CSV table of C-alpha atoms in Angstrom, one decimal:
chain,number,residue,atom,x,y,z
A,1,UNK,CA,-10.7,26.5,-9.3
A,2,UNK,CA,-10.9,24.8,-5.8
A,3,UNK,CA,-8.0,22.3,-5.0
A,4,UNK,CA,-9.1,19.2,-3.6
A,5,UNK,CA,-7.3,18.3,-0.3
A,6,UNK,CA,-5.0,15.3,-0.4
A,7,UNK,CA,-6.0,12.5,1.8
A,8,UNK,CA,-3.4,10.2,3.2
A,9,UNK,CA,-4.0,6.8,4.8
A,10,UNK,CA,-1.1,5.7,7.1
A,11,UNK,CA,-0.7,2.2,8.4
A,12,UNK,CA,2.1,1.7,11.0
A,13,UNK,CA,3.4,-1.8,11.3
A,14,UNK,CA,3.9,-1.3,15.0
A,15,UNK,CA,2.2,0.6,17.8
A,16,UNK,CA,5.4,1.9,19.1
A,17,UNK,CA,6.2,5.4,18.1
A,18,UNK,CA,9.9,4.8,17.4
A,19,UNK,CA,12.4,5.6,14.6
A,20,UNK,CA,10.0,4.2,11.9
A,21,UNK,CA,7.2,6.3,13.1
A,22,UNK,CA,9.4,9.4,13.1
A,23,UNK,CA,10.4,8.9,9.6
A,24,UNK,CA,6.9,8.8,8.4
A,25,UNK,CA,6.3,12.1,10.4
A,26,UNK,CA,9.1,13.7,8.5
A,27,UNK,CA,7.1,13.0,5.2
A,28,UNK,CA,3.7,14.0,6.6
A,29,UNK,CA,5.0,17.3,8.3
A,30,UNK,CA,5.9,18.3,4.6
A,31,UNK,CA,2.3,17.8,3.5
A,32,UNK,CA,0.5,19.9,6.1
A,33,UNK,CA,-2.4,20.5,3.7
A,34,UNK,CA,-3.2,16.9,3.7
A,35,UNK,CA,-6.0,15.1,5.6
A,36,UNK,CA,-4.4,12.1,7.4
A,37,UNK,CA,-6.0,8.9,8.7
A,38,UNK,CA,-3.7,6.9,10.7
A,39,UNK,CA,-4.0,3.1,11.7
A,40,UNK,CA,-1.7,1.3,14.1
A,41,UNK,CA,-1.0,-2.5,14.0
A,42,UNK,CA,-2.2,-4.7,15.7
A,43,UNK,CA,-4.4,-2.4,17.7
A,44,UNK,CA,-6.6,-1.3,14.6
A,45,UNK,CA,-6.6,-5.0,13.0
A,46,UNK,CA,-5.6,-7.7,15.3
A,47,UNK,CA,-7.5,-10.5,13.5
A,48,UNK,CA,-5.7,-13.1,11.4
A,49,UNK,CA,-7.2,-14.2,8.0
A,50,UNK,CA,-9.1,-17.4,8.7
A,51,UNK,CA,-9.1,-18.6,5.1
A,52,UNK,CA,-12.8,-18.6,4.8
A,53,UNK,CA,-12.6,-17.5,1.0
A,54,UNK,CA,-15.8,-15.4,1.1
A,55,UNK,CA,-14.0,-12.4,0.0
A,56,UNK,CA,-13.0,-14.2,-3.2
A,57,UNK,CA,-16.4,-15.6,-4.0
A,58,UNK,CA,-18.8,-13.2,-2.8
A,59,UNK,CA,-18.8,-9.4,-2.4
A,60,UNK,CA,-15.2,-8.2,-2.5
A,61,UNK,CA,-14.7,-7.5,1.2
A,62,UNK,CA,-13.5,-9.4,4.3
A,63,UNK,CA,-16.2,-10.8,6.3
A,64,UNK,CA,-14.8,-11.7,9.6
A,65,UNK,CA,-12.7,-8.8,10.4
A,66,UNK,CA,-14.2,-5.3,11.3
A,67,UNK,CA,-10.6,-4.0,11.3
A,68,UNK,CA,-9.8,-5.1,7.8
A,69,UNK,CA,-12.9,-3.7,6.3
A,70,UNK,CA,-12.4,-0.2,8.1
A,71,UNK,CA,-8.9,0.0,7.0
A,72,UNK,CA,-9.8,-0.9,3.3
A,73,UNK,CA,-12.4,1.7,3.2
A,74,UNK,CA,-9.8,4.4,4.2
A,75,UNK,CA,-7.3,2.8,1.6
A,76,UNK,CA,-9.9,3.2,-1.2
A,77,UNK,CA,-10.8,6.8,-0.2
A,78,UNK,CA,-7.2,8.0,0.2
A,79,UNK,CA,-5.1,9.6,-2.6
A,80,UNK,CA,-1.9,8.4,-1.0
A,81,UNK,CA,-1.1,5.2,1.1
A,82,UNK,CA,1.9,5.2,3.5
A,83,UNK,CA,3.0,2.1,5.1
A,84,UNK,CA,5.8,1.6,7.6
A,85,UNK,CA,7.4,-1.3,9.3
A,86,UNK,CA,10.5,-1.8,11.2
A,87,UNK,CA,12.4,-5.0,10.3
A,88,UNK,CA,11.7,-7.9,12.4
A,89,UNK,CA,13.8,-11.1,11.7
A,90,UNK,CA,14.9,-9.6,8.2
A,91,UNK,CA,11.3,-9.0,7.1
A,92,UNK,CA,8.3,-6.7,7.8
A,93,UNK,CA,6.6,-6.9,11.1
A,94,UNK,CA,4.2,-9.9,11.7
A,95,UNK,CA,1.3,-7.5,12.3
A,96,UNK,CA,1.7,-5.8,8.9
A,97,UNK,CA,1.9,-9.2,7.2
A,98,UNK,CA,-1.4,-10.2,9.1
A,99,UNK,CA,-3.2,-7.2,7.7
A,100,UNK,CA,-1.9,-7.6,4.1
A,101,UNK,CA,-3.3,-11.3,4.2
A,102,UNK,CA,-6.8,-10.0,4.4
A,103,UNK,CA,-6.3,-8.2,1.1
A,104,UNK,CA,-5.2,-10.9,-1.3
A,105,UNK,CA,-8.5,-10.9,-3.1
A,106,UNK,CA,-8.0,-7.4,-4.3
A,107,UNK,CA,-4.7,-8.3,-6.2
A,108,UNK,CA,-4.9,-8.0,-9.8
A,109,UNK,CA,-4.9,-11.8,-10.3
A,110,UNK,CA,-8.5,-11.6,-8.5
A,111,UNK,CA,-10.5,-8.6,-8.2
A,112,UNK,CA,-8.8,-5.3,-8.0
A,113,UNK,CA,-10.4,-2.1,-7.2
A,114,UNK,CA,-10.3,0.6,-9.8
A,115,UNK,CA,-9.7,3.4,-7.3
A,116,UNK,CA,-6.2,1.8,-6.7
A,117,UNK,CA,-4.8,2.7,-10.0
A,118,UNK,CA,-5.2,6.4,-9.3
A,119,UNK,CA,-3.1,6.3,-6.1
A,120,UNK,CA,0.5,6.9,-5.0
A,121,UNK,CA,2.1,5.3,-2.1
A,122,UNK,CA,5.2,5.3,0.1
A,123,UNK,CA,6.8,2.4,1.9
A,124,UNK,CA,9.1,3.0,5.0
A,125,UNK,CA,11.4,0.6,6.7
A,126,UNK,CA,14.2,0.8,9.2
A,127,UNK,CA,16.6,-1.6,10.5
A,128,UNK,CA,19.7,-1.8,12.7
A,129,UNK,CA,21.7,-3.0,9.4
A,130,UNK,CA,21.4,-2.8,5.7
A,131,UNK,CA,18.6,-5.3,5.6
A,132,UNK,CA,15.3,-3.3,5.2
A,133,UNK,CA,15.0,-4.2,1.5
A,134,UNK,CA,13.0,-7.3,2.0
A,135,UNK,CA,10.4,-5.3,4.3
A,136,UNK,CA,10.3,-2.6,1.6
A,137,UNK,CA,9.6,-5.2,-1.2
A,138,UNK,CA,7.0,-7.1,0.9
A,139,UNK,CA,5.0,-4.0,1.4
A,140,UNK,CA,5.3,-2.8,-2.2
A,141,UNK,CA,4.5,-6.2,-3.7
A,142,UNK,CA,0.9,-5.7,-2.3
A,143,UNK,CA,0.7,-2.0,-3.5
A,144,UNK,CA,1.9,-3.1,-6.9
A,145,UNK,CA,-0.7,-6.1,-7.1
A,146,UNK,CA,-3.4,-3.9,-5.8
A,147,UNK,CA,-2.8,-1.6,-8.9
A,148,UNK,CA,-1.2,1.4,-7.1
A,149,UNK,CA,0.3,3.7,-9.9
A,150,UNK,CA,3.4,4.8,-8.1
A,151,UNK,CA,5.2,3.4,-4.8
A,152,UNK,CA,8.2,5.3,-3.4
A,153,UNK,CA,10.6,3.4,-1.1
A,154,UNK,CA,12.4,5.0,2.1
A,155,UNK,CA,14.7,2.7,3.8
A,156,UNK,CA,17.3,3.3,6.5
A,157,UNK,CA,20.1,1.7,8.4
A,158,UNK,CA,19.5,3.0,12.1
A,159,UNK,CA,21.9,1.6,14.6
A,160,UNK,CA,19.8,3.3,17.4
A,161,UNK,CA,16.1,2.6,18.7
A,162,UNK,CA,15.7,6.1,20.0
A,163,UNK,CA,15.3,8.9,17.5
A,164,UNK,CA,16.8,11.3,19.8
A,165,UNK,CA,20.0,9.5,19.7
A,166,UNK,CA,20.4,9.4,15.7
A,167,UNK,CA,23.4,11.3,14.5
A,168,UNK,CA,22.6,14.7,12.8
A,169,UNK,CA,24.0,13.6,9.6
A,170,UNK,CA,21.6,10.7,9.4
A,171,UNK,CA,18.7,13.0,10.5
A,172,UNK,CA,19.7,15.3,7.6
A,173,UNK,CA,19.7,12.4,5.1
A,174,UNK,CA,16.3,11.4,6.4
A,175,UNK,CA,14.9,15.1,6.0
A,176,UNK,CA,16.2,15.2,2.5
A,177,UNK,CA,14.5,12.2,1.4
A,178,UNK,CA,11.3,13.0,3.0
A,179,UNK,CA,11.3,16.3,1.1
A,180,UNK,CA,11.9,14.7,-2.2
A,181,UNK,CA,9.2,12.0,-1.4
A,182,UNK,CA,6.7,14.8,-0.4
A,183,UNK,CA,7.4,16.8,-3.7
A,184,UNK,CA,6.7,13.5,-5.9
A,185,UNK,CA,3.4,13.1,-3.9
A,186,UNK,CA,2.3,16.5,-4.8
A,187,UNK,CA,2.5,15.7,-8.6
A,188,UNK,CA,-0.5,14.1,-10.3
A,189,UNK,CA,-0.1,10.8,-11.7
A,190,UNK,CA,-1.6,10.1,-15.2
A,191,UNK,CA,-1.3,6.4,-15.3
A,192,UNK,CA,0.4,3.4,-13.7
A,193,UNK,CA,4.2,2.8,-13.7
A,194,UNK,CA,5.8,0.2,-16.1
A,195,UNK,CA,5.5,-2.8,-13.5
A,196,UNK,CA,1.8,-2.1,-12.7
A,197,UNK,CA,1.0,-1.6,-16.3
A,198,UNK,CA,2.7,-4.9,-17.2
A,199,UNK,CA,0.8,-6.8,-14.3
A,200,UNK,CA,-2.5,-5.4,-15.4
A,201,UNK,CA,-2.0,-6.6,-18.9
A,202,UNK,CA,-0.6,-9.9,-18.2
A,203,UNK,CA,-3.7,-10.5,-15.9
A,204,UNK,CA,-5.9,-9.2,-18.5
A,205,UNK,CA,-4.7,-11.8,-21.0
A,206,UNK,CA,-4.9,-14.6,-18.3
A,207,UNK,CA,-8.5,-13.7,-17.5
A,208,UNK,CA,-9.6,-13.2,-21.3
A,209,UNK,CA,-8.1,-16.4,-22.5
A,210,UNK,CA,-7.1,-18.9,-19.7
A,211,UNK,CA,-9.5,-18.2,-16.9
A,212,UNK,CA,-12.6,-16.9,-18.7
A,213,UNK,CA,-15.1,-18.8,-16.7
A,214,UNK,CA,-13.8,-18.0,-13.3
A,215,UNK,CA,-15.5,-15.5,-10.9
A,216,UNK,CA,-12.4,-13.3,-11.2
A,217,UNK,CA,-12.7,-13.0,-14.9
A,218,UNK,CA,-16.5,-12.1,-14.6
A,219,UNK,CA,-15.3,-9.2,-12.3
A,220,UNK,CA,-12.9,-8.0,-15.1
A,221,UNK,CA,-15.5,-8.4,-17.7
A,222,UNK,CA,-18.1,-6.5,-15.8
A,223,UNK,CA,-15.6,-3.6,-15.5
A,224,UNK,CA,-14.9,-3.6,-19.2
A,225,UNK,CA,-11.2,-4.3,-18.6
A,226,UNK,CA,-11.2,-7.2,-21.0
A,227,UNK,CA,-12.2,-4.7,-23.6
A,228,UNK,CA,-10.8,-1.4,-24.2
A,229,UNK,CA,-11.7,0.1,-20.8
A,230,UNK,CA,-8.8,0.7,-18.3
A,231,UNK,CA,-9.2,1.5,-14.7
A,232,UNK,CA,-6.7,4.5,-14.8
A,233,UNK,CA,-8.8,6.3,-17.5
């Protein structure tokens, strides 16, 4: 039987190929069989969301940003999503937040894409202190609400801005975690994790009983999710 090649979509929260970029390479280098598509922010999506709301009321896409459309197409085609961000002012980079703002319409509270429920993801953040958790959580929030089945976190305290200056023991720690994460990504997922499952069913009940006349409820109804159909089956 022919084995399908894994597709990975990587979104870097900065154009600088610093420590965060190197951590991502540690994971990617352990998946040499994968087809990798990379985007660097803000270069590949410099546009801010302009709050036109067309993505909510019309076709489920961004109308003003070609970059946001192109990246979403790659996200939907991928088996694995990898997001990285250095920590800026205790949070993820502004350019990563700018990108994620374009995709609020595909959160489960609105019009999620069925393809997302079959994917895995990795979020990576680095900081000069133990303050990377907020950045990891902020990226994972979007992935969870998109419906991504499994998301793995990799956060590191790096007291250097140059990869070459990191202590060998710290690099070994990063390597071990990269190996474990790559091994997880090779496993197939049969359904969403507990949080994503709960979010789906909570939103399902809301659309079925509280928001049944909304455009979002129509989307859910058309996909059969208010009945017995589920996007991960």
